PDB file of C-alpha atoms in Angstrom:
ATOM      1  CA  MET E 116       9.185  21.298 -14.386  1.00  0.00           C
ATOM      2  CA  VAL E 117       6.198  18.961 -14.686  1.00  0.00           C
ATOM      3  CA  LYS E 118       3.165  19.713 -12.566  1.00  0.00           C
ATOM      4  CA  LEU E 119       1.220  16.550 -11.870  1.00  0.00           C
ATOM      5  CA  PRO E 120      -2.564  16.359 -11.774  1.00  0.00           C
ATOM      6  CA  GLU E 121      -4.060  15.392  -8.427  1.00  0.00           C
ATOM      7  CA  GLN E 122      -5.270  12.097  -9.878  1.00  0.00           C
ATOM      8  CA  VAL E 123      -1.692  11.083 -10.742  1.00  0.00           C
ATOM      9  CA  SER E 124      -0.466  12.042  -7.269  1.00  0.00           C
ATOM     10  CA  GLN E 125      -3.202   9.874  -5.762  1.00  0.00           C
ATOM     11  CA  LYS E 126      -2.185   6.937  -7.941  1.00  0.00           C
ATOM     12  CA  LEU E 127       1.448   7.307  -6.869  1.00  0.00           C
ATOM     13  CA  THR E 128       0.364   7.333  -3.227  1.00  0.00           C
ATOM     14  CA  ASN E 129      -1.812   4.290  -3.850  1.00  0.00           C
ATOM     15  CA  ALA E 130       1.135   2.469  -5.433  1.00  0.00           C
ATOM     16  CA  ASN E 131       3.458   3.476  -2.592  1.00  0.00           C
ATOM     17  CA  VAL E 132       1.113   1.966   0.005  1.00  0.00           C
ATOM     18  CA  PHE E 133       0.560  -1.175  -2.082  1.00  0.00           C
ATOM     19  CA  PHE E 134       4.260  -1.880  -2.590  1.00  0.00           C
ATOM     20  CA  THR E 135       5.056  -1.114   1.058  1.00  0.00           C
ATOM     21  CA  ILE E 136       2.562  -3.789   2.133  1.00  0.00           C
ATOM     22  CA  LEU E 137       4.133  -6.220  -0.343  1.00  0.00           C
ATOM     23  CA  ILE E 138       7.560  -5.580   1.199  1.00  0.00           C
ATOM     24  CA  VAL E 139       6.191  -6.419   4.653  1.00  0.00           C
ATOM     25  CA  TRP E 140       4.482  -9.518   3.233  1.00  0.00           C
ATOM     26  CA  LEU E 141       7.787 -10.638   1.673  1.00  0.00           C
ATOM     27  CA  HIS E 142       9.892 -10.308   4.802  1.00  0.00           C
ATOM     28  CA  VAL E 143       7.295 -11.749   7.178  1.00  0.00           C
ATOM     29  CA  SER E 144       6.890 -14.743   4.843  1.00  0.00           C
ATOM     30  CA  ALA E 145      10.450 -15.866   5.701  1.00  0.00           C
ATOM     31  CA  ASN E 146       8.978 -17.224   8.958  1.00  0.00           C
ATOM     32  CA  TYR E 147       6.601 -19.593   7.168  1.00  0.00           C
ATOM     33  CA  LYS E 148       6.849 -22.533   4.793  1.00  0.00           C
ATOM     34  CA  LEU E 149       4.937 -21.430   1.742  1.00  0.00           C
ATOM     35  CA  PRO E 150       5.169 -22.075  -2.007  1.00  0.00           C
ATOM     36  CA  GLU E 151       7.199 -19.512  -3.933  1.00  0.00           C
ATOM     37  CA  TRP E 152       4.210 -18.187  -5.857  1.00  0.00           C
ATOM     38  CA  VAL E 153       2.640 -16.876  -2.624  1.00  0.00           C
ATOM     39  CA  ILE E 154       5.393 -14.278  -2.381  1.00  0.00           C
ATOM     40  CA  GLY E 155       6.227 -14.116  -6.097  1.00  0.00           C
ATOM     41  CA  ILE E 156       4.436 -10.816  -6.703  1.00  0.00           C
ATOM     42  CA  THR E 157       6.708  -9.096  -4.178  1.00  0.00           C
ATOM     43  CA  VAL E 158       9.533  -9.246  -6.740  1.00  0.00           C
ATOM     44  CA  TYR E 159       8.011  -6.098  -8.261  1.00  0.00           C
ATOM     45  CA  SER E 160       8.051  -3.940  -5.111  1.00  0.00           C
ATOM     46  CA  VAL E 161      11.618  -2.622  -5.087  1.00  0.00           C
ATOM     47  CA  PRO E 162      11.858  -1.948  -8.850  1.00  0.00           C
ATOM     48  CA  CYS E 163       8.600   0.001  -8.677  1.00  0.00           C
ATOM     49  CA  PHE E 164       9.927   1.989  -5.709  1.00  0.00           C
ATOM     50  CA  PHE E 165      12.992   2.926  -7.764  1.00  0.00           C
ATOM     51  CA  ALA E 166      10.885   3.878 -10.781  1.00  0.00           C
ATOM     52  CA  ILE E 167       8.571   6.046  -8.656  1.00  0.00           C
ATOM     53  CA  SER E 168      11.489   7.731  -6.885  1.00  0.00           C
ATOM     54  CA  SER E 169      13.202   8.499 -10.187  1.00  0.00           C
ATOM     55  CA  PHE E 170       9.970   9.860 -11.622  1.00  0.00           C
ATOM     56  CA  LEU E 171       9.400  12.148  -8.639  1.00  0.00           C
ATOM     57  CA  TYR E 172      13.015  13.351  -8.765  1.00  0.00           C
ATOM     58  CA  PHE E 173      12.932  14.350 -12.416  1.00  0.00           C
ATOM     59  CA  LYS E 174       9.379  15.629 -12.642  1.00  0.00           C
ATOM     60  CA  SER E 175      10.449  18.602 -10.509  1.00  0.00           C
ATOM     61  CA  TYR E 176      14.060  18.963 -11.668  1.00  0.00           C
ATOM     62  CA  ASP E 177      14.832  22.500 -12.852  1.00  0.00           C
ATOM     63  CA  PHE E 178      17.091  22.227 -15.892  1.00  0.00           C
ATOM     64  CA  ASN E 179      17.065  26.023 -16.185  1.00  0.00           C
ATOM     65  CA  ASN E 180      18.839  26.348 -12.844  1.00  0.00           C
ATOM     66  CA  PRO E 181      20.466  22.923 -12.525  1.00  0.00           C
ATOM     67  CA  TRP E 182      23.240  23.506  -9.988  1.00  0.00           C
ATOM     68  CA  ALA E 183      20.986  25.198  -7.423  1.00  0.00           C
ATOM     69  CA  ASP E 184      18.298  22.556  -7.884  1.00  0.00           C
ATOM     70  CA  TYR E 185      20.854  19.742  -7.656  1.00  0.00           C
ATOM     71  CA  LYS E 186      22.197  21.056  -4.334  1.00  0.00           C
ATOM     72  CA  GLN E 187      18.683  21.476  -2.990  1.00  0.00           C
ATOM     73  CA  LYS E 188      17.693  17.940  -3.995  1.00  0.00           C
ATOM     74  CA  VAL E 189      20.835  16.401  -2.485  1.00  0.00           C
ATOM     75  CA  SER E 190      20.169  18.284   0.759  1.00  0.00           C
ATOM     76  CA  ARG E 191      16.524  17.203   0.871  1.00  0.00           C
ATOM     77  CA  ARG E 192      17.351  13.585   0.035  1.00  0.00           C
ATOM     78  CA  PHE E 193      20.006  13.556   2.728  1.00  0.00           C
ATOM     79  CA  ASN E 194      17.314  14.492   5.246  1.00  0.00           C
ATOM     80  CA  SER E 195      14.691  12.131   3.821  1.00  0.00           C
ATOM     81  CA  LEU E 196      16.990   9.148   3.198  1.00  0.00           C
ATOM     82  CA  ILE E 197      20.254   9.245   5.147  1.00  0.00           C
ATOM     83  CA  VAL E 198      18.832  10.580   8.428  1.00  0.00           C
ATOM     84  CA  PRO E 199      16.098   7.873   8.648  1.00  0.00           C
ATOM     85  CA  PHE E 200      18.677   5.324   7.448  1.00  0.00           C
ATOM     86  CA  LEU E 201      20.954   6.104  10.395  1.00  0.00           C
ATOM     87  CA  ILE E 202      18.156   6.385  12.953  1.00  0.00           C
ATOM     88  CA  PHE E 203      16.473   3.105  12.063  1.00  0.00           C
ATOM     89  CA  ASN E 204      19.720   1.199  11.708  1.00  0.00           C
ATOM     90  CA  VAL E 205      20.434   2.151  15.314  1.00  0.00           C
ATOM     91  CA  VAL E 206      16.885   1.105  16.238  1.00  0.00           C
ATOM     92  CA  GLY E 207      17.358  -2.224  14.452  1.00  0.00           C
ATOM     93  CA  PHE E 208      20.707  -2.834  16.150  1.00  0.00           C
ATOM     94  CA  LEU E 209      19.340  -2.050  19.626  1.00  0.00           C
ATOM     95  CA  PHE E 210      16.261  -4.214  19.026  1.00  0.00           C
ATOM     96  CA  SER E 211      18.448  -7.154  17.951  1.00  0.00           C
ATOM     97  CA  LEU E 212      20.604  -6.632  21.026  1.00  0.00           C
ATOM     98  CA  LEU E 213      17.518  -6.626  23.255  1.00  0.00           C
ATOM     99  CA  CYS E 214      16.250  -9.832  21.608  1.00  0.00           C
ATOM    100  CA  TYR E 215      19.630 -11.464  22.177  1.00  0.00           C
ATOM    101  CA  GLN E 216      19.595 -10.514  25.855  1.00  0.00           C
ATOM    102  CA  LEU E 217      16.094 -11.925  26.270  1.00  0.00           C
ATOM    103  CA  HIS E 218      16.481 -14.975  24.064  1.00  0.00           C
ATOM    104  CA  HIS E 219      19.980 -16.258  23.290  1.00  0.00           C
ATOM    105  CA  VAL E 220      18.813 -18.213  20.266  1.00  0.00           C
ATOM    106  CA  GLU E 221      18.945 -14.865  18.463  1.00  0.00           C
ATOM    107  CA  HIS E 222      22.268 -13.839  16.911  1.00  0.00           C
ATOM    108  CA  ASN E 223      24.476 -11.427  18.846  1.00  0.00           C
ATOM    109  CA  PRO E 224      24.591  -8.185  16.812  1.00  0.00           C
ATOM    110  CA  ILE E 225      27.769  -7.056  18.556  1.00  0.00           C
ATOM    111  CA  GLU E 226      29.599 -10.199  17.464  1.00  0.00           C
ATOM    112  CA  THR E 227      28.309  -9.709  13.918  1.00  0.00           C
ATOM    113  CA  LEU E 228      29.548  -6.122  13.913  1.00  0.00           C
ATOM    114  CA  MET E 229      32.960  -7.096  15.291  1.00  0.00           C
ATOM    115  CA  THR E 230      33.492  -9.780  12.641  1.00  0.00           C
ATOM    116  CA  THR E 231      32.390  -7.606   9.704  1.00  0.00           C
ATOM    117  CA  ASN E 232      33.832  -4.574   7.982  1.00  0.00           C
ATOM    118  CA  PRO E 233      32.043  -1.766   9.935  1.00  0.00           C
ATOM    119  CA  LEU E 234      31.557   0.379   6.829  1.00  0.00           C
ATOM    120  CA  LEU E 235      30.101  -2.555   4.878  1.00  0.00           C
ATOM    121  CA  TYR E 236      27.958  -3.430   7.905  1.00  0.00           C
ATOM    122  CA  LEU E 237      26.452   0.068   7.762  1.00  0.00           C
ATOM    123  CA  LEU E 238      26.191   0.512   3.983  1.00  0.00           C
ATOM    124  CA  GLU E 239      24.512  -2.860   3.496  1.00  0.00           C
ATOM    125  CA  SER E 240      22.291  -2.143   6.500  1.00  0.00           C
ATOM    126  CA  LYS E 241      23.022  -5.381   8.340  1.00  0.00           C
ATOM    127  CA  ALA E 242      21.213  -4.081  11.441  1.00  0.00           C
ATOM    128  CA  ASN E 243      18.001  -3.399   9.517  1.00  0.00           C
ATOM    129  CA  GLY E 244      18.153  -5.158   6.161  1.00  0.00           C
ATOM    130  CA  PRO E 245      15.621  -3.318   3.964  1.00  0.00           C
ATOM    131  CA  LEU E 246      17.280   0.050   4.554  1.00  0.00           C
ATOM    132  CA  TRP E 247      19.980  -0.717   1.956  1.00  0.00           C
ATOM    133  CA  TYR E 248      17.446   0.834  -0.435  1.00  0.00           C
ATOM    134  CA  PHE E 249      17.980   4.268   1.129  1.00  0.00           C
ATOM    135  CA  ILE E 250      21.723   4.214   0.445  1.00  0.00           C
ATOM    136  CA  ALA E 251      21.235   2.916  -3.095  1.00  0.00           C
ATOM    137  CA  LEU E 252      18.699   5.640  -3.847  1.00  0.00           C
ATOM    138  CA  PHE E 253      20.848   8.394  -2.326  1.00  0.00           C
ATOM    139  CA  THR E 254      23.900   7.386  -4.362  1.00  0.00           C
ATOM    140  CA  PHE E 255      21.704   7.529  -7.454  1.00  0.00           C
ATOM    141  CA  VAL E 256      20.615  11.051  -6.502  1.00  0.00           C
ATOM    142  CA  LEU E 257      24.274  12.131  -6.500  1.00  0.00           C
ATOM    143  CA  VAL E 258      24.661  11.254 -10.195  1.00  0.00           C
ATOM    144  CA  ALA E 259      21.037  11.462 -11.379  1.00  0.00           C
ATOM    145  CA  PRO E 260      21.359  14.629 -13.513  1.00  0.00           C
ATOM    146  CA  VAL E 261      23.698  12.758 -15.888  1.00  0.00           C
ATOM    147  CA  LEU E 262      20.890  10.330 -16.674  1.00  0.00           C
ATOM    148  CA  GLY E 263      18.442  13.216 -16.974  1.00  0.00           C
ATOM    149  CA  TYR E 264      20.514  15.130 -19.512  1.00  0.00           C
ATOM    150  CA  ILE E 265      20.828  12.006 -21.669  1.00  0.00           C
ATOM    151  CA  ILE E 266      17.143  11.057 -21.582  1.00  0.00           C
ATOM    152  CA  ARG E 267      15.819  14.546 -22.252  1.00  0.00           C
ATOM    153  CA  LEU E 268      17.754  14.750 -25.550  1.00  0.00           C
ATOM    154  CA  SER E 269      15.037  12.852 -27.371  1.00  0.00           C
ATOM    155  CA  MET E 270      12.120  10.482 -26.918  1.00  0.00           C
ATOM    156  CA  TRP E 271      14.215   8.040 -28.967  1.00  0.00           C
ATOM    157  CA  THR E 272      16.500   7.533 -25.961  1.00  0.00           C
ATOM    158  CA  ILE E 273      14.049   4.794 -24.972  1.00  0.00           C
ATOM    159  CA  LEU E 274      16.029   2.656 -27.428  1.00  0.00           C
ATOM    160  CA  LEU E 275      18.909   2.715 -24.936  1.00  0.00           C
ATOM    161  CA  LEU E 276      16.947   0.464 -22.547  1.00  0.00           C
ATOM    162  CA  PRO E 277      18.169  -2.879 -23.976  1.00  0.00           C
ATOM    163  CA  PHE E 278      21.770  -1.666 -23.638  1.00  0.00           C
ATOM    164  CA  VAL E 279      21.116  -0.511 -20.052  1.00  0.00           C
ATOM    165  CA  TYR E 280      19.543  -3.897 -19.310  1.00  0.00           C
ATOM    166  CA  TRP E 281      22.586  -5.760 -20.657  1.00  0.00           C
ATOM    167  CA  LEU E 282      25.068  -3.467 -18.928  1.00  0.00           C
ATOM    168  CA  CYS E 283      23.512  -3.533 -15.449  1.00  0.00           C
ATOM    169  CA  LYS E 284      21.979  -6.979 -14.996  1.00  0.00           C
ATOM    170  CA  ASP E 285      25.069  -8.472 -13.322  1.00  0.00           C
ATOM    171  CA  VAL E 286      25.699  -5.627 -10.874  1.00  0.00           C
ATOM    172  CA  ARG E 287      25.305  -6.483  -7.196  1.00  0.00           C
ATOM    173  CA  TYR E 288      21.707  -6.197  -5.949  1.00  0.00           C
ATOM    174  CA  TYR E 289      22.539  -3.637  -3.246  1.00  0.00           C
ATOM    175  CA  TYR E 290      23.874  -1.001  -5.665  1.00  0.00           C
ATOM    176  CA  PHE E 291      21.724   1.375  -7.686  1.00  0.00           C
ATOM    177  CA  PRO E 292      23.102   0.456 -11.171  1.00  0.00           C
ATOM    178  CA  TYR E 293      21.406  -2.939 -10.781  1.00  0.00           C
ATOM    179  CA  TRP E 294      18.111  -1.023 -10.806  1.00  0.00           C
ATOM    180  CA  MET E 295      19.060   1.316 -13.652  1.00  0.00           C
ATOM    181  CA  VAL E 296      16.367  -0.011 -16.007  1.00  0.00           C
ATOM    182  CA  ASP E 297      13.687   0.963 -13.470  1.00  0.00           C
ATOM    183  CA  LEU E 298      15.358   4.320 -12.739  1.00  0.00           C
ATOM    184  CA  PHE E 299      15.571   4.954 -16.483  1.00  0.00           C
ATOM    185  CA  ILE E 300      11.851   4.216 -16.939  1.00  0.00           C
ATOM    186  CA  GLY E 301      10.870   6.604 -14.135  1.00  0.00           C
ATOM    187  CA  ALA E 302      13.126   9.349 -15.494  1.00  0.00           C
ATOM    188  CA  TYR E 303      11.947   8.857 -19.063  1.00  0.00           C
ATOM    189  CA  ILE E 304       8.273   9.194 -18.147  1.00  0.00           C
ATOM    190  CA  ALA E 305       8.964  12.301 -16.054  1.00  0.00           C
ATOM    191  CA  LEU E 306      11.069  14.057 -18.694  1.00  0.00           C
ATOM    192  CA  HIS E 307       8.707  13.279 -21.591  1.00  0.00           C
ATOM    193  CA  TYR E 308       5.533  13.403 -19.517  1.00  0.00           C
ATOM    194  CA  ASP E 309       3.621  15.931 -21.620  1.00  0.00           C
ATOM    195  CA  LYS E 310       4.302  14.153 -24.908  1.00  0.00           C
ATOM    196  CA  LEU E 311       3.506  10.727 -23.477  1.00  0.00           C
ATOM    197  CA  THR E 312       0.229  11.842 -21.907  1.00  0.00           C
ATOM    198  CA  ASN E 313      -0.862  13.471 -25.163  1.00  0.00           C
ATOM    199  CA  ILE E 314      -0.697  10.163 -27.013  1.00  0.00           C
ATOM    200  CA  LYS E 315      -4.266   9.033 -27.730  1.00  0.00           C
ATOM    201  CA  ILE E 316      -4.921   5.370 -26.915  1.00  0.00           C
ATOM    202  CA  SER E 317      -8.329   3.763 -27.364  1.00  0.00           C
ATOM    203  CA  LYS E 318     -10.042   2.140 -24.387  1.00  0.00           C
ATOM    204  CA  ASN E 319      -9.886  -1.250 -26.066  1.00  0.00           C
ATOM    205  CA  LEU E 320      -6.138  -0.931 -26.536  1.00  0.00           C
ATOM    206  CA  GLN E 321      -5.773   0.225 -22.921  1.00  0.00           C
ATOM    207  CA  MET E 322      -7.658  -2.816 -21.676  1.00  0.00           C
ATOM    208  CA  GLY E 323      -5.552  -5.024 -23.919  1.00  0.00           C
ATOM    209  CA  GLY E 324      -2.480  -3.502 -22.287  1.00  0.00           C
ATOM    210  CA  VAL E 325      -3.903  -4.203 -18.835  1.00  0.00           C
ATOM    211  CA  ILE E 326      -4.622  -7.847 -19.697  1.00  0.00           C
ATOM    212  CA  LEU E 327      -1.139  -8.297 -21.190  1.00  0.00           C
ATOM    213  CA  SER E 328       0.429  -6.624 -18.136  1.00  0.00           C
ATOM    214  CA  LEU E 329      -1.485  -8.908 -15.776  1.00  0.00           C
ATOM    215  CA  LEU E 330      -0.269 -11.909 -17.773  1.00  0.00           C
ATOM    216  CA  VAL E 331       3.364 -10.752 -17.544  1.00  0.00           C
ATOM    217  CA  LEU E 332       3.020 -10.104 -13.803  1.00  0.00           C
ATOM    218  CA  LEU E 333       1.440 -13.525 -13.339  1.00  0.00           C
ATOM    219  CA  LEU E 334       4.289 -15.227 -15.211  1.00  0.00           C
ATOM    220  CA  GLY E 335       6.802 -13.355 -13.075  1.00  0.00           C
ATOM    221  CA  THR E 336       4.921 -14.242  -9.898  1.00  0.00           C
ATOM    222  CA  PHE E 337       5.156 -17.932 -10.730  1.00  0.00           C
ATOM    223  CA  GLY E 338       8.847 -17.628 -11.592  1.00  0.00           C
ATOM    224  CA  MET E 339       8.299 -18.266 -15.292  1.00  0.00           C
ATOM    225  CA  ILE E 340      10.211 -15.083 -16.177  1.00  0.00           C
ATOM    226  CA  GLU E 341      13.833 -14.632 -15.126  1.00  0.00           C
ATOM    227  CA  ALA E 342      14.016 -12.450 -11.987  1.00  0.00           C
ATOM    228  CA  TYR E 343      15.957  -9.513 -13.465  1.00  0.00           C
ATOM    229  CA  THR E 344      13.673  -9.420 -16.492  1.00  0.00           C
ATOM    230  CA  ALA E 345      10.620  -9.460 -14.202  1.00  0.00           C
ATOM    231  CA  ARG E 346      12.060  -6.549 -12.220  1.00  0.00           C
ATOM    232  CA  ALA E 347      12.633  -4.641 -15.449  1.00  0.00           C
ATOM    233  CA  LEU E 348       9.112  -5.254 -16.774  1.00  0.00           C
ATOM    234  CA  GLY E 349       7.303  -4.769 -13.462  1.00  0.00           C
ATOM    235  CA  PRO E 350       7.149  -0.953 -13.396  1.00  0.00           C
ATOM    236  CA  LEU E 351       5.886  -0.794 -16.995  1.00  0.00           C
ATOM    237  CA  CYS E 352       3.143  -3.307 -16.213  1.00  0.00           C
ATOM    238  CA  PHE E 353       2.000  -1.487 -13.091  1.00  0.00           C
ATOM    239  CA  ILE E 354       2.045   1.870 -14.899  1.00  0.00           C
ATOM    240  CA  ILE E 355      -0.360   0.410 -17.468  1.00  0.00           C
ATOM    241  CA  ILE E 356      -2.594  -1.105 -14.774  1.00  0.00           C
ATOM    242  CA  TYR E 357      -2.652   2.055 -12.663  1.00  0.00           C
ATOM    243  CA  GLY E 358      -3.506   3.986 -15.807  1.00  0.00           C
ATOM    244  CA  ARG E 359      -6.895   2.282 -15.661  1.00  0.00           C
ATOM    245  CA  PHE E 360      -7.429   1.286 -12.025  1.00  0.00           C
ATOM    246  CA  ASN E 361      -6.383   1.949  -8.449  1.00  0.00           C
ATOM    247  CA  ILE E 362      -5.338  -1.299  -6.813  1.00  0.00           C
ATOM    248  CA  LEU E 363      -6.229  -0.311  -3.237  1.00  0.00           C
ATOM    249  CA  PRO E 364      -9.372   1.477  -1.926  1.00  0.00           C
ATOM    250  CA  LEU E 365      -8.879   5.208  -1.410  1.00  0.00           C
ATOM    251  CA  ALA E 366      -9.963   5.186   2.262  1.00  0.00           C
ATOM    252  CA  PHE E 367      -7.469   2.419   3.057  1.00  0.00           C
ATOM    253  CA  VAL E 368      -4.685   4.332   1.312  1.00  0.00           C
ATOM    254  CA  ARG E 369      -5.455   7.539   3.198  1.00  0.00           C
ATOM    255  CA  SER E 370      -5.211   5.676   6.501  1.00  0.00           C
ATOM    256  CA  LEU E 371      -1.816   4.125   5.753  1.00  0.00           C
ATOM    257  CA  ALA E 372      -0.150   6.746   3.544  1.00  0.00           C
ATOM    258  CA  PRO E 373       1.272   8.906   6.386  1.00  0.00           C
ATOM    259  CA  TYR E 374       3.008   5.853   7.875  1.00  0.00           C
ATOM    260  CA  THR E 375       4.551   4.131   4.847  1.00  0.00           C
ATOM    261  CA  LEU E 376       8.094   5.253   5.641  1.00  0.00           C
ATOM    262  CA  LEU E 377       7.758   4.133   9.250  1.00  0.00           C
ATOM    263  CA  ILE E 378       6.265   0.803   8.142  1.00  0.00           C
ATOM    264  CA  TYR E 379       9.175   0.262   5.774  1.00  0.00           C
ATOM    265  CA  CYS E 380      11.781   1.153   8.408  1.00  0.00           C
ATOM    266  CA  LEU E 381      10.296  -0.752  11.351  1.00  0.00           C
ATOM    267  CA  HIS E 382       8.639  -3.807   9.847  1.00  0.00           C
ATOM    268  CA  ILE E 383      11.630  -6.125  10.361  1.00  0.00           C
ATOM    269  CA  PRO E 384      11.937  -5.671  14.149  1.00  0.00           C
ATOM    270  CA  ILE E 385       8.193  -5.353  14.742  1.00  0.00           C
ATOM    271  CA  SER E 386       7.417  -8.452  12.687  1.00  0.00           C
ATOM    272  CA  ARG E 387       9.541 -10.468  15.119  1.00  0.00           C
ATOM    273  CA  ILE E 388       6.883  -9.633  17.700  1.00  0.00           C
ATOM    274  CA  ALA E 389       3.907  -9.932  15.337  1.00  0.00           C
ATOM    275  CA  ILE E 390       4.703 -13.489  14.216  1.00  0.00           C
ATOM    276  CA  ARG E 391       4.026 -14.649  17.774  1.00  0.00           C
ATOM    277  CA  VAL E 392       0.365 -13.610  17.528  1.00  0.00           C
ATOM    278  CA  PRO E 393      -0.783 -16.525  15.273  1.00  0.00           C
ATOM    279  CA  ARG E 394       1.209 -18.920  17.449  1.00  0.00           C
ATOM    280  CA  PHE E 395      -0.528 -17.562  20.538  1.00  0.00           C
ATOM    281  CA  MET E 396      -3.873 -18.049  18.745  1.00  0.00           C
ATOM    282  CA  HIS E 397      -2.856 -21.635  17.848  1.00  0.00           C
ATOM    283  CA  ILE E 398      -3.294 -20.977  14.138  1.00  0.00           C
ATOM    284  CA  HIS E 399      -1.459 -23.578  12.084  1.00  0.00           C
ATOM    285  CA  VAL E 400      -2.525 -22.616   8.565  1.00  0.00           C
ATOM    286  CA  GLU E 401       0.611 -20.983   7.152  1.00  0.00           C
ATOM    287  CA  ILE E 402      -1.040 -18.557   4.722  1.00  0.00           C
ATOM    288  CA  LEU E 403      -3.461 -17.384   7.422  1.00  0.00           C
ATOM    289  CA  SER E 404      -0.601 -16.957   9.884  1.00  0.00           C
ATOM    290  CA  LEU E 405       1.308 -14.898   7.319  1.00  0.00           C
ATOM    291  CA  THR E 406      -1.730 -12.686   6.686  1.00  0.00           C
ATOM    292  CA  ILE E 407      -2.313 -12.085  10.407  1.00  0.00           C
ATOM    293  CA  SER E 408       1.369 -11.439  11.098  1.00  0.00           C
ATOM    294  CA  THR E 409       1.576  -8.927   8.242  1.00  0.00           C
ATOM    295  CA  ALA E 410      -1.575  -7.111   9.411  1.00  0.00           C
ATOM    296  CA  VAL E 411      -0.420  -7.036  13.055  1.00  0.00           C
ATOM    297  CA  THR E 412       2.993  -5.693  11.999  1.00  0.00           C
ATOM    298  CA  VAL E 413       1.383  -2.852  10.073  1.00  0.00           C
ATOM    299  CA  LEU E 414      -1.112  -2.059  12.848  1.00  0.00           C
ATOM    300  CA  ILE E 415       1.552  -1.951  15.567  1.00  0.00           C
ATOM    301  CA  ILE E 416       3.671   0.441  13.490  1.00  0.00           C
ATOM    302  CA  ILE E 417       0.666   2.668  12.777  1.00  0.00           C
ATOM    303  CA  GLY E 418       0.098   2.797  16.548  1.00  0.00           C
ATOM    304  CA  ILE E 419       3.741   3.766  17.101  1.00  0.00           C
ATOM    305  CA  GLY E 420       3.440   6.379  14.367  1.00  0.00           C
ATOM    306  CA  TRP E 421       0.268   7.796  15.855  1.00  0.00           C
ATOM    307  CA  ILE E 422       2.109   8.327  19.149  1.00  0.00           C
ATOM    308  CA  LEU E 423       5.230   9.769  17.508  1.00  0.00           C
ATOM    309  CA  LYS E 424       3.174  12.232  15.431  1.00  0.00           C
ATOM    310  CA  LYS E 425       2.100  13.969  18.620  1.00  0.00           C
ATOM    311  CA  ASN E 426       5.608  15.448  18.747  1.00  0.00           C
ATOM    312  CA  LYS E 427       5.910  17.250  15.398  1.00  0.00           C
ATOM    313  CA  ARG E 428       9.658  17.825  15.699  1.00  0.00           C
ATOM    314  CA  VAL E 429      10.423  14.171  16.427  1.00  0.00           C
ATOM    315  CA  TRP E 430       8.098  13.049  13.633  1.00  0.00           C
ATOM    316  CA  SER E 431       9.733  15.447  11.172  1.00  0.00           C
ATOM    317  CA  ILE E 432      13.239  14.194  12.021  1.00  0.00           C
ATOM    318  CA  ILE E 433      12.546  10.468  11.820  1.00  0.00           C
ATOM    319  CA  THR E 434      10.552  10.784   8.590  1.00  0.00           C
ATOM    320  CA  GLY E 435      13.084  13.089   6.976  1.00  0.00           C
ATOM    321  CA  GLY E 436      10.722  16.047   6.831  1.00  0.00           C
ATOM    322  CA  ARG E 437       8.113  14.225   4.764  1.00  0.00           C
TER     323      ARG E 437
END
């Protein structure tokens, strides 16, 4: 097992908050007419989530007692992924139904359900779109040790990445093999963590890596790199950047960190309320409206979370015991 220093744990938390905000920014932006580059950076959010999740899975995997650890991890991920997935899909469905009853311009979720394969409706999280990630991640957890046993054979397994890229790039977006490059990167770093962190790199070379990473991210943001390639390179670039800097202030991260799961699960329905705030304020600048709507979405969910946390049992269930 790999025990992480506190500094690394803080960086992972910082990244988790940062990418959660980007996800909200992405989905709220659908309500505004903005150039693609405004939301271009959000292309890196999901691949980085997969890389982080894979890293955290393997950094604590016990290869000396694999079957017991596998069963424990599947059980824990069921509670932390499938339970919130089911709860917040129901919440999303009921919210859509309420919106339809109040405002018939909205689609009727019951009609959508009746005209769709019910299993596909659930697995692709039609009632609460972003939650497809939970199913994709859980299915990866079911087969993850296979990847782990391959990667831990040698540090040279990094040479498999181009083959993984070629093999998985045409898989459907909703399924975890599409994200296998990012999962591979997270697993590789976790399983060879000690050797990788013992490599001595000069400060000048580190800064060169940061500058190059920023350039790659910028090219991806402006759509000058093909989307799948950008998603594959994103985690590597952010690892290099976070190796030198924290993107968000520590105090801000501490305030939001307990609510990131709730923000992720509720931002779609809550944003449908939040987008009305700039309209009410008669703000017509699209980028400003997007910023306000994103902030209001996050603040409303933090308020909901603050109330829910008063009941520890309820909070534990809806956040999967986090």
